[in-house]
Backbone as a ProteinNet text record, in pm:
[ID]
protein_1_A
[PRIMARY]
XXXXXXXXXXXXXXXXXXXXXXXXXXXXXXXXXXXXXXXXXXXXXXXXXXXXXXXXXXXXXXXXXXXXXXXXXXXXXXXXXXXXXXXXXXXXXXXXXXXXXXXXXXXXXXXXXXXXXXXXXXXXXXXXXXXXXXXXXXXXXXXXXXXXXXXXXXXXXXXXXXXXXXXXXXXXXXXXXXXX
[TERTIARY]
63.6	8.9	85.8	73.9	169.1	97.5	188.7	140.2	176.9	82	91.9	140.4	233.5	324.9	214.8	185.8	113.9	203.8	132.2	193.6	268.8	206	294.3	447.6	438.1	559.2	642.9	594.7	665.8	744	680.8	748.2	862.8	816.3	909.8	1049.1	1009.3	1144.8	1224.4	1143	1225	1315.8	1232.8	1308.2	1430.9	1417.7	1530.8	1634.3	1591.8	1740.2	1773.8	1711.7	1786.4	1875.8	1795.2	1929.1	2055.2	2016.1	2137.9	2211.4	2185.4	2241.3	2341	2260.8	2324.5	2455.1	2414.5	2504.6	2647.4	2614.9	2744.5	2835.9	2786.4	2862.6	2953.4	2905.8	2989.3	3096.8	3206	3314.6	3462.2	3567.6	3701.3	3759.6	3854.9	3927.3	4020.5	4036	4146	4239.3	4361.2	4474.9	4444.1	4367.4	4325.3	4229.1	4156.3	4087.1	3943.4	3907.2	3752.2	3765.5	3650.1	3629.4	3548	3563	3501.3	3370	3245.2	3151.6	3022.4	2920.1	2790.4	2694.3	2704.4	2628.7	2575.5	2655.4	2601.6	2516.6	2549.8	2446.5	2326.1	2318.1	2182	2110.5	2202.9	2122.3	2065.8	2128.6	2079.1	1956.5	1978.9	1869.6	1739.8	1749.3	1643	1582.1	1651.7	1579.3	1505.3	1571.5	1528.1	1391.5	1404.3	1260.8	1154.8	1193.3	1111.3	1036.9	1142.7	1108.5	1205.6	1215.4	1295.8	1262.5	1156.7	1108.8	1138.1	1067.6	1108	1223.7	1298.5	1428.2	1528.7	1492.1	1579.9	1554.6	1417.1	1379.9	1439.4	1486.3	1548.4	1683.3	1753.3	1860.5	1913.1	1783.1	1793.5	1791.9	1679	1712.1	1818.6	1855.9	2001.8	2095.1	2100.9	2216.4	2168.6	2053.9	2013.1	2058.4	2020.3	2041.5	2176	2291.4	2422.9	2490.5	2419.6	2450.6	2425.9	2312.1	2282.2	2364.5	2458.2	2526.8	2503.6	2394.8	2378.5	2458.8	2518.2	2638	2594.8	2517.7	2485.5	2593.4	2681.4	2770.9	2888.8	2983.1	3070.7	3142.8	3168.1	3236.8	3173.6	3028.8	2914.4	2985.5	3010.1	3046.2	2920.6	2900.8	2797.8	2852.2	2762.7	2825.7	2853.3	2839.2	2873.6	3006.8	3071.6	3256.8	3260.5	3186.6	3187.2	3127.7	3020.1	2923.2	3007.4	3093.1	3179.1	3337	3341.5	3498	3512.2	3627.4	3674	3587.1	3503.8	3427.8	3288.2	3255	3137.5	3030.6	3135.9	3048.7	2995.4	3074.3	2996.4	2866.9	2860.2	2739.6	2641.4	2666.8	2580.8	2504.2	2590.2	2536.3	2443.4	2411.5	2346.2	2177.9	2119.6	1993	1975.8	2075.5	2077.5	2106.7	2187	2219.2	2093.2	2008.8	1888.5	1789.8	1783.9	1670.9	1711.7	1830.4	1869.3	1813.2	1848.6	1842.6	1691.2	1590.5	1466.4	1409	1459.6	1441	1445.1	1554.7	1586.5	1497.4	1462.1	1384.7	1235.5	1181.5	1080.9	1029.5	1146.8	1150.8	1089.5	1120.7	1092	1180.1	1260.4	1353.4	1469.2	1579.3	1694.7	1771.7	1772	1873.1	1879	1754.4	1712.9	1765.2	1729.7	1783.2	1948.1	1993.3	2142.1	2182.4	2113.1	2155.9	2124.4	2038.6	2000	2110.5	2164.1	2258	2401.4	2429.4	2562.6	2537.4	2437.8	2436.6	2438.7	2400.8	2381.2	2532.9	2595.4	2755.4	2819.7	2809.9	2904.7	2874.7	2733	2719.5	2777.9	2780	2843.9	2975.3	3069.1	3181.1	3235.8	3162.1	3186.5	3159.2	3080.2	3065.3	3132.5	3175.2	3278.3	3404	3427.4	3572.9	3622.1	3504.6	3525.7	3532	3449.1	3444.9	3550.9	3593.1	3721	3854.1	3851.9	3964.9	3950.1	3846	3796.3	3850.3	3816.3	3809.7	3988.8	4056.9	4190.4	4285.4	4237.5	4332.9	4441.6	4360.6	4447.2	4376.1	4472.4	4424.8	4283	4200.4	4118.5	4193.1	4299.7	4369.2	4411.6	4451.8	4463.8	4348.8	4224	4089.2	4048.9	4081.5	4049	4109.6	4225.4	4302.3	4284.6	4275.7	4238	4097.8	3975	3865.3	3746.8	3801	3733.2	3778.5	3909.1	3961	3939.5	3966.5	3954.1	3818.5	3714.6	3584.4	3533.1	3591.6	3529.3	3498.6	3599.9	3544.4	3420.2	3404.6	3290	3150.5	3182	3078.9	3032	3123.1	3057.9	3002.6	3030.5	2955.8	2829	2823.5	2703	2599.2	2638.3	2551.2	2511.3	2610	2566.8	2457.3	2490.6	2404.6	2257.9	2265.5	2141.6	2028.6	2027.1	1901.3	1844.6	1941.3	1828.6	1838.3	1899.5	1870.4	1747.9	1739.8	1666.3	1521.1	1515.8	1385.3	1333.2	1438.1	1393.2	1323.6	1391.9	1334.7	1202.7	1176	1065.5	944.8	984.5	883.9	835	951.3	890	829	839	782	598.9	603.9	465.8	400.7	465.9	372.2	326.4	427.6	370	276.8	233.6	145.8	182.4	329.8	369.4	332	311.1	256.7	376.3	469.7	556.4	511.7
-131.7	0	109.3	213.6	338	459.1	505.1	635	752.2	842	949.6	1059.3	1143.7	1262.4	1359.6	1447.1	1562.2	1684	1789.4	1897.4	1964.4	1969.5	2049.9	1955.2	1835	1734.4	1754.7	1776.9	1829	1966.1	2051.8	2175.4	2171.1	2074.1	2082.1	1994.6	1905.5	1813.1	1903.6	2010.7	2113.5	2199.7	2266.7	2340	2250.7	2141.6	2083.6	2035.7	2024.2	1996.8	2136.8	2240.4	2383.5	2384.1	2348.5	2364.5	2284.7	2139.1	2083.3	2123.5	2202.2	2272.2	2396.1	2454.7	2593.5	2522.9	2410.8	2341.6	2313.6	2243	2205.1	2300.3	2432.2	2526.7	2580.4	2556.1	2608.9	2479.8	2498.8	2401.8	2480.2	2363	2404.6	2306.1	2311.3	2211.9	2169.1	2041.7	1949.1	1858.6	1877.2	1831.4	1676.7	1593.5	1473.5	1454.8	1592.6	1612.9	1606.1	1570.3	1547.7	1686.3	1751.5	1893.9	1869.1	1952.4	1969.7	2060.9	2018	2092	2073.5	2115.2	2092.2	2018.3	1983.9	1906	1783.8	1711	1604.3	1652	1772.5	1837.7	1838.1	1915.4	1918.7	1781.6	1716	1557.2	1484.6	1503.8	1430.1	1494.8	1666.4	1730.3	1728	1694.9	1648.3	1524.6	1424.8	1300.8	1351.2	1389.7	1396.6	1496.8	1594.7	1708.4	1638.3	1576.7	1528.2	1389.2	1336.7	1183.1	1088.1	974	879.6	882.7	854.5	845.3	996.9	1097.8	1220.3	1280.3	1268.9	1296.1	1254.8	1093.4	1003.6	1090	1107.5	1173.2	1310.3	1393.9	1511.8	1488.5	1385.1	1352.8	1289.8	1212.6	1174.8	1279.1	1369.1	1519.4	1574.4	1599.1	1649.1	1573.8	1440.1	1357.1	1379.3	1374.4	1365.2	1496.9	1618.1	1746	1750.9	1741.8	1719.4	1620.6	1509.2	1412.3	1461.6	1539	1592.2	1722.3	1766.2	1881.2	1995.4	2006.4	2138.1	2172.9	2287.4	2278.2	2301.4	2173.6	2169.1	2115.6	2052.7	1980.2	2086.7	2042.5	2138.9	2223.5	2356.2	2445.5	2489.6	2453	2477.8	2393	2255.3	2159.3	2068.2	2012.7	1901.6	1818.9	1718.7	1643.9	1494.2	1417.5	1281.1	1270.3	1319.4	1321.9	1319	1400.2	1410	1295.9	1219.6	1155.3	996.8	1015.8	876.1	883.3	1027.8	1033.7	976.2	1018.5	948.7	1001.6	1097.1	1133.9	1073.5	1026.5	998.5	876.4	801.5	709.6	785.8	913.8	980.8	1003.8	1076.5	1134.9	1039.1	915.4	812	735.5	770.9	716.6	804.4	955.7	1033.6	985.1	949.8	864.1	779.3	702.9	606.5	691.9	776.7	864.3	947.2	1010.3	1078.7	982.9	874.1	775.8	720.1	687.2	633.4	780.9	879	980.8	995.7	980.8	984.4	851.1	759.1	627.7	644	694.8	724	827	939.8	1051	965.2	908.4	845.4	740.7	686.9	613.3	694.4	821.5	913.7	966.8	860.6	873.5	937.4	1013.7	1091.4	978.9	886.2	755.4	681.9	693.4	623.5	712.1	822.4	961.7	945.8	941.5	950.2	802.7	704.6	580	579.1	650.8	657.8	763.3	886.7	961	895.2	828.1	716.9	649.3	557.4	455.9	534.6	641.6	728.6	762.9	819	849.1	735	625.2	527.6	455	480.6	438.7	521	636.1	733.5	716.8	702.6	680.2	549.9	425.6	313.5	311.3	346.9	343	459.1	588.6	679.7	606.8	557.8	482.8	395.9	295	183.2	222.4	321.5	376.1	447.5	515	611.3	496	411.1	282.8	239.9	211.3	135.2	228.9	337	431.4	479.6	480.9	534	425.7	291.1	187.3	181.7	232.3	225.2	171.4	125.1	35.8	134.8	35.2	97.3	175.8	146.8	218.1	355.7	369.9	481.1	562.6	501	563.2	629.7	553.2	576.5	724.4	716	825.8	962.2	925.5	1073.3	1112.4	1015.9	1064.8	1050.3	982.6	930.9	1023.3	977.7	1023.6	1181.3	1239.9	1400.9	1471.8	1363.5	1410.6	1351.9	1262	1218	1325.5	1401.9	1503.6	1578	1654.2	1712.3	1608.5	1498.5	1383.9	1360.7	1369.6	1376.9	1492.7	1609.8	1724.8	1731.8	1692.8	1689.9	1590.7	1460.3	1383	1438.7	1526	1571.1	1696.4	1784.5	1902.9	1877.1	1802.4	1783.9	1733.8	1666.4	1635.7	1748	1851.5	1979.7	2059	2075.1	2191.9	2115.8	1994.9	1937.8	1927.9	1893.4	1890.2	2042.8	2115.9	2271.8	2355.3	2299.8	2341.9	2296.7	2141.8	2060.6	2125.5	2166.4	2222	2356.6	2430.6	2591.4	2549.2	2445.8	2437.8	2382.8	2298.7	2233.7	2362.4	2464.7	2576	2671.5	2684.1	2760.3	2684.7	2577.6	2484.9	2442.5	2458	2396	2235	2194.3	2051.5	1945.5	1942.2	1828.7	1732.7
1.8	-1.1	13.8	-104.2	-102.9	-23.3	36.2	123.9	40.8	37	-33.6	48.8	-35.2	63.8	10.3	117.6	98.5	51.7	8.8	-60.4	77.6	187.1	316.5	315.1	309.6	307.3	236.3	91	-9.8	9.8	48.1	112.5	200.7	314.5	406.8	338.9	259.4	213.7	126.3	31.8	-36.4	54.9	169.3	259.8	329.5	370.4	418.2	335.4	204.9	106.1	75.2	85.1	78.7	174.3	312.5	440.3	422.8	352.5	323.6	253.3	139.5	37.9	117.6	178.2	265.8	340.7	409.9	512.2	437.2	326	265.4	210.5	203.3	139.1	266.1	397.7	491.8	496.9	444	411.9	437.5	509.2	533.9	463.7	371.3	303.4	389.2	388.6	458.5	384.3	443.4	362.4	279	335	273.1	168.7	137.8	7.6	53.7	163.1	221.2	311.3	259.4	338.3	455.2	551.3	662.9	651.9	643.1	598.9	729.1	707.6	805.1	738.7	625.4	541.8	616.9	706.2	786.6	921	948.6	1042.9	966.5	863.1	771.9	727.8	718.4	675.3	817.3	918.7	1044.7	1091.6	1054.5	1120.7	1035.5	904.7	820.3	883.9	885.9	938.5	1064.6	1143	1285.4	1281.1	1201.3	1210.1	1100.7	999.6	908.1	936.5	1002.9	1016.1	940.1	935.1	857.3	732.9	660.2	550.4	462.3	527.4	459.9	456	567.6	583.1	478.4	452.6	365.1	214.5	221.7	27.1	34.6	156.2	116.5	103.2	149.2	108.6	-23.1	-56.8	-211	-311.4	-278.6	-337	-365.7	-236.2	-239.1	-343.9	-317.2	-389.9	-525.3	-569.7	-735.1	-794	-711.1	-762	-810.4	-729.6	-725.7	-834.1	-834.6	-960.1	-1088.8	-1107.7	-1241.8	-1262.5	-1170.6	-1186.3	-1151.2	-1069.9	-950.4	-877	-862.5	-774.8	-633.4	-580.8	-448.1	-332	-389.3	-275	-228.9	-156.7	-104	-178.4	-171	-251.8	-378	-374.3	-515.6	-590	-564.6	-671	-709.5	-809.6	-874.7	-965.3	-999.2	-1098.5	-1074.8	-1172.3	-1135.4	-1107.8	-1144.9	-1121.6	-941	-868	-745	-681.1	-720.1	-675.8	-681.5	-806.9	-836.2	-785.9	-762.4	-696.6	-563.9	-506.9	-405.4	-257	-269.1	-164.3	-168.2	-275	-339	-214.4	-169	-70.5	48.5	78.9	189.7	159.8	25.4	-22.8	-20.4	-112.7	-116.6	8.7	111.7	256.9	309.9	274.6	321.8	341.6	245.8	261.2	405.7	385.7	501.9	651.9	657.6	773.7	829.4	722.2	748.3	793.6	714.6	781.6	931.9	954.8	1070.8	1198.6	1180.7	1254.1	1303.1	1169.6	1197.4	1291.2	1215.3	1305.1	1460.9	1513.1	1656.8	1704.8	1635.9	1679	1717.6	1610.8	1619.3	1751	1813.7	1911.8	2074.8	2040.3	2131.5	2250.2	2313.5	2394.2	2364.5	2429.7	2351.7	2352.3	2434.7	2398.2	2271.1	2217.1	2081.4	1978.5	2031.1	1902.8	1881	2020.5	2018.8	1939.5	1968.6	1890.6	1748.9	1699	1555.1	1478.6	1574.9	1509.5	1506.3	1610.5	1600.4	1512.7	1466.7	1384.9	1226.7	1230.8	1081.1	1067.4	1163.2	1151.6	1128.3	1203.2	1172	1016.8	974.4	836.8	735.1	761.9	664.1	673.6	812	804.5	726.7	756.8	687.6	569.4	464.4	346.9	296.9	326.4	245.8	259.7	384.6	411.5	309.7	284.4	193	66	33.5	-93.8	-146.7	-49.3	-60.9	-94	-20	-21.1	-177.2	-188.4	-322.9	-462.4	-448.7	-556	-558.6	-459	-440.2	-446	-436.3	-405.8	-292.7	-195.7	-86.9	55	147.4	254.3	338.4	388.4	473.3	604.5	640.2	753.4	703.8	554.9	503.3	466	415.8	409.6	521.1	651.4	793.4	830.1	800.4	847.7	758.4	637.1	556.8	566.2	584	589.3	705	791.3	903.8	1015.6	1056.5	1183.6	1209.4	1106.2	1138.5	1164.7	1143.5	1152.8	1273.9	1366.8	1472.5	1577.2	1596.3	1721.2	1670.7	1555.5	1514	1499.2	1462.2	1482	1632.3	1696.2	1872.7	1899.2	1866.1	1886.8	1826.6	1699.6	1634	1704.1	1760.8	1807.7	1949	2024	2153.4	2124.6	2020.3	2021.3	1944	1816.6	1763.2	1844.1	1926.2	2009.2	2039.1	2104.3	2169.5	2034.5	1961.1	1817.4	1745.9	1709.8	1620.6	1687.7	1814.3	1894.9	1904	1939.7	1942	1806.8	1687.4	1575.8	1567.5	1584.9	1564	1623.3	1757.2	1844.2	1801.6	1756.3	1690.7	1585.3	1506.3	1347.3	1396.1	1502.1	1542.4	1598.3	1694.9	1725.4	1625.9	1515.3	1406.3	1307.2	1378.1	1296	1148.6	1157.3	1024.2	997.3	1091.4	1092.6	1075.3	1149.4	1154.1	1232.3
[MASK]
++++++++++++++++++++++++++++++++++++++++++++++++++++++++++++++++++++++++++++++++++++++++++++++++++++++++++++++++++++++++++++++++++++++++++++++++++++++++++++++++++++++++++++++++++++

């Protein structure tokens, strides 16, 4: 049985896709080639606020926009070259990351939300690292050093702060009768 998406939900997905795009542009280049951006904050936030399904859809829309060449990825880049390039695994895992954040939020308790955020982050790191290792023909240890280790501190901060931030945004949207 197919569940329809309302016009309101489509608008919310669009808004959160735009938030992800904006977060991706806040980028600090790092020596390993994987920039430090806020897009994982936007991805996790979309999952938390929109729910697992709609958060994943926002991430898929973001991914597809970038894949067809829209300059939505870090530093206003886009195209299949980015998706299939060394950092493409991180991007490809975004729908799963959003879904897991939404799954954790749906459970209601903060411990489940944190578990969902940690699981989404772990999935993002694992897929990104393995893909980078494969594309660059380097060991998993090298890929971990280049593309995961530098981001662990910010991932910890994200998992610690997003439950408060995401739930605050969700509460404001609910009070404003946006219908989340």
